[in-house]
Short mmCIF file of C-alpha atoms and ligand atoms in Angstrom, two decimals:
data_model
loop_
_atom_site.label_atom_id
_atom_site.label_comp_id
_atom_site.label_asym_id
_atom_site.label_seq_id
_atom_site.Cartn_x
_atom_site.Cartn_y
_atom_site.Cartn_z
CA MET V 132 -2.16 67.78 -63.41
CA LEU V 133 -0.67 68.53 -59.98
CA GLU V 134 -3.45 69.85 -57.79
CA ARG V 135 -4.25 70.63 -54.15
CA THR V 136 -7.53 69.84 -52.44
CA PHE V 137 -9.12 70.51 -49.08
CA ILE V 138 -10.14 67.43 -47.10
CA ALA V 139 -11.68 67.37 -43.63
CA VAL V 140 -12.57 64.61 -41.21
CA LYS V 141 -15.94 65.89 -39.98
CA PRO V 142 -17.01 65.89 -36.29
CA ASP V 143 -18.63 62.44 -36.53
CA GLY V 144 -15.39 60.99 -37.94
CA VAL V 145 -13.36 62.52 -35.11
CA LYS V 146 -15.83 61.35 -32.44
CA ARG V 147 -15.79 57.83 -33.88
CA ASN V 148 -11.96 57.71 -33.64
CA LEU V 149 -11.57 57.42 -37.41
CA ILE V 150 -9.03 60.23 -37.92
CA GLY V 151 -6.11 57.88 -38.51
CA LYS V 152 -8.01 55.56 -40.82
CA ILE V 153 -9.14 58.45 -43.01
CA ILE V 154 -5.74 60.11 -43.18
CA SER V 155 -4.28 56.68 -44.07
CA ARG V 156 -6.46 56.37 -47.16
CA PHE V 157 -4.77 59.43 -48.65
CA GLU V 158 -1.27 58.49 -47.48
CA GLU V 159 -1.61 54.91 -48.75
CA LYS V 160 -2.85 56.10 -52.13
CA GLY V 161 0.43 58.00 -52.51
CA TYR V 162 -0.80 61.55 -52.07
CA LYS V 163 1.20 64.12 -50.15
CA ILE V 164 -0.28 65.77 -47.08
CA ILE V 165 0.99 69.35 -47.01
CA GLY V 166 -1.30 70.83 -44.35
CA LEU V 167 -2.88 69.28 -41.28
CA LYS V 168 -4.62 70.60 -38.16
CA MET V 169 -7.43 69.95 -35.72
CA LEU V 170 -9.82 72.81 -35.02
CA LEU V 171 -13.28 73.55 -33.74
CA PRO V 172 -14.99 75.42 -36.59
CA THR V 173 -16.53 78.71 -35.51
CA LEU V 174 -19.95 79.71 -36.81
CA GLU V 175 -18.25 82.24 -39.07
CA LEU V 176 -15.89 79.64 -40.54
CA ALA V 177 -18.71 77.13 -41.08
CA GLU V 178 -20.86 79.71 -42.85
CA LYS V 179 -17.96 80.61 -45.13
CA HIS V 180 -17.22 76.98 -45.91
CA TYR V 181 -20.83 76.07 -46.74
CA ALA V 182 -21.89 79.40 -48.31
CA GLU V 183 -23.09 77.56 -51.45
CA HIS V 184 -25.75 75.75 -49.37
CA LYS V 185 -27.17 78.84 -47.61
CA GLY V 186 -30.96 78.88 -47.90
CA LYS V 187 -31.33 75.12 -48.44
CA PRO V 188 -33.59 73.24 -45.99
CA PHE V 189 -30.70 71.25 -44.53
CA TYR V 190 -28.39 74.28 -44.11
CA PRO V 191 -29.15 75.07 -40.41
CA ARG V 192 -28.55 71.43 -39.45
CA LEU V 193 -25.39 71.28 -41.55
CA ILE V 194 -23.98 74.33 -39.77
CA ARG V 195 -24.97 72.93 -36.37
CA TYR V 196 -23.27 69.64 -37.20
CA ILE V 197 -20.01 71.05 -38.55
CA THR V 198 -19.63 73.31 -35.49
CA SER V 199 -20.58 70.52 -33.04
CA GLY V 200 -17.04 69.29 -32.44
CA PRO V 201 -13.50 69.43 -33.77
CA ILE V 202 -12.66 68.56 -37.34
CA VAL V 203 -9.32 67.54 -38.81
CA ALA V 204 -8.52 69.77 -41.77
CA MET V 205 -6.02 68.77 -44.44
CA VAL V 206 -4.52 69.99 -47.65
CA VAL V 207 -3.63 67.09 -49.91
CA GLU V 208 -1.49 67.40 -53.02
CA GLY V 209 -1.13 65.10 -56.01
CA ASP V 210 -1.94 64.45 -59.65
CA ASN V 211 -5.67 64.92 -60.24
CA VAL V 212 -6.24 64.78 -56.50
CA ILE V 213 -9.49 66.79 -56.62
CA ALA V 214 -11.50 64.35 -58.74
CA VAL V 215 -9.78 61.22 -57.46
CA SER V 216 -10.30 62.11 -53.80
CA ARG V 217 -14.01 62.66 -54.52
CA ARG V 218 -14.10 59.10 -55.89
CA MET V 219 -12.23 57.85 -52.81
CA MET V 220 -14.85 59.56 -50.60
CA GLY V 221 -17.87 58.24 -52.45
CA ALA V 222 -21.27 59.84 -53.03
CA THR V 223 -22.79 62.28 -50.52
CA ARG V 224 -25.45 59.71 -49.63
CA PRO V 225 -23.54 56.71 -48.27
CA GLU V 226 -26.18 54.31 -49.63
CA GLU V 227 -25.26 55.53 -53.12
CA ALA V 228 -21.50 55.42 -52.53
CA GLU V 229 -19.52 52.70 -54.30
CA ALA V 230 -18.41 49.81 -52.10
CA GLY V 231 -14.92 50.40 -50.78
CA THR V 232 -15.21 54.18 -50.65
CA ILE V 233 -14.75 56.01 -47.37
CA ARG V 234 -18.42 56.95 -47.05
CA PHE V 235 -19.58 53.44 -47.98
CA ASP V 236 -17.21 51.90 -45.46
CA TYR V 237 -17.89 54.23 -42.53
CA ALA V 238 -21.20 56.08 -42.94
CA ILE V 239 -24.87 55.18 -43.13
CA CYS V 240 -26.58 58.56 -43.52
CA LYS V 241 -26.01 61.69 -45.55
CA GLU V 242 -26.11 64.05 -42.57
CA PHE V 243 -23.17 62.31 -40.88
CA ASN V 244 -21.02 61.28 -43.79
CA ILE V 245 -17.57 61.43 -42.15
CA ILE V 246 -15.57 63.41 -44.67
CA HIS V 247 -15.51 66.60 -46.70
CA GLY V 248 -13.56 67.06 -49.93
CA SER V 249 -13.51 69.91 -52.43
CA ASP V 250 -15.51 69.22 -55.59
CA CYS V 251 -13.60 71.36 -58.15
CA LEU V 252 -10.48 73.50 -58.55
CA GLU V 253 -12.29 76.69 -57.61
CA SER V 254 -13.76 75.25 -54.39
CA ALA V 255 -10.41 73.67 -53.52
CA GLN V 256 -8.66 77.04 -53.71
CA ARG V 257 -11.47 78.78 -51.84
CA GLU V 258 -11.68 76.16 -49.08
CA ILE V 259 -7.90 75.89 -48.60
CA SER V 260 -7.74 79.66 -48.12
CA ILE V 261 -10.59 79.57 -45.58
CA TYR V 262 -8.85 77.03 -43.36
CA PHE V 263 -5.11 77.56 -43.95
CA LYS V 264 -2.73 80.48 -44.18
CA ASP V 265 -0.02 80.02 -46.80
CA GLU V 266 2.68 79.79 -44.15
CA GLU V 267 0.86 76.88 -42.48
CA LEU V 268 1.42 74.68 -45.53
CA CYS V 269 4.55 72.49 -45.89
CA PRO V 270 4.85 71.67 -49.59
CA ASN V 271 8.65 71.55 -49.75
CA TRP V 272 9.50 67.95 -49.06
CA THR V 273 9.59 64.87 -51.25
CA THR V 274 7.46 61.76 -50.82
CA THR V 275 9.04 58.40 -51.67
CA LEU V 276 6.66 58.08 -54.60
CA GLU V 277 7.71 61.49 -55.95
CA LYS V 278 11.34 60.38 -55.63
CA ILE V 279 10.69 57.09 -57.44
CA MET V 280 8.88 58.92 -60.27
CA ASP V 281 11.64 61.51 -60.42
CA ASP V 282 14.42 58.88 -60.55
CA GLU V 283 12.68 57.28 -63.55
CA LYS V 284 12.72 60.48 -65.61
P1 DAT E 326 -20.57 66.70 -50.53
O1 DAT E 326 -20.20 66.72 -49.07
O2 DAT E 326 -20.62 65.30 -51.07
O3 DAT E 326 -19.76 67.65 -51.37
P2 DAT E 326 -22.73 68.65 -50.73
O4 DAT E 326 -21.66 69.68 -50.97
O5 DAT E 326 -23.85 68.58 -51.69
O6 DAT E 326 -22.09 67.19 -50.62
O7 DAT E 326 -23.37 68.89 -49.29
C1 DAT E 326 -22.55 69.23 -48.18
C2 DAT E 326 -23.00 68.44 -46.98
O8 DAT E 326 -24.32 68.81 -46.63
C3 DAT E 326 -23.08 66.94 -47.21
O9 DAT E 326 -21.84 66.29 -47.01
C4 DAT E 326 -24.11 66.51 -46.23
C5 DAT E 326 -25.07 67.67 -46.19
N1 DAT E 326 -26.20 67.48 -47.11
C6 DAT E 326 -26.19 67.59 -48.46
N2 DAT E 326 -27.39 67.36 -48.99
C7 DAT E 326 -28.21 67.10 -47.94
C8 DAT E 326 -29.59 66.79 -47.80
N3 DAT E 326 -30.41 66.71 -48.87
N4 DAT E 326 -30.06 66.59 -46.55
C9 DAT E 326 -29.28 66.67 -45.46
N5 DAT E 326 -27.96 66.96 -45.51
C10 DAT E 326 -27.44 67.17 -46.73
MG1 MG E 327 -19.66 69.71 -51.41
#
């Protein structure tokens, strides 16, 4: 099923100069990037994004971390992109992430785990609408892979 998901390179990923490497994982897989921007999350934005974690012991630190520097926010489109991009990211705790996943390759602790990705359709829609206005998205172009698949029909 064609889906959209919200992906972000978190402040530690930006500060470690990993923006390009992380974007590449999604481009190389064949997914289509239809929204992309760098921003410094405000407190209000961070609280909206992580509303589900409010009240948990790690919440204050999580909010401090996500507002500590710029992030690179993306909307990525593709077949089953929500579940597959979660697999590409790996588990929240990098020590539990499969070898070869983004978190396994670049992170060593759960607090600074490089990347965010929506975990289900509902969060994807909610998170995309927090970070992007509709008119900021560019869905109307064709990737080479889409063209190849289309030509084969
Ligand atoms: P994910 O980012 O894999 O979706 P999550 O939604 O459960 O994980 O948590 C959001 C972020 O909060 C996570 O990337 C890192 C931080 N976090 C989660 N659980 C934590 C914990 N037990 N201690 C410290 N930070 C935690
Ligand atoms: Mg999550």
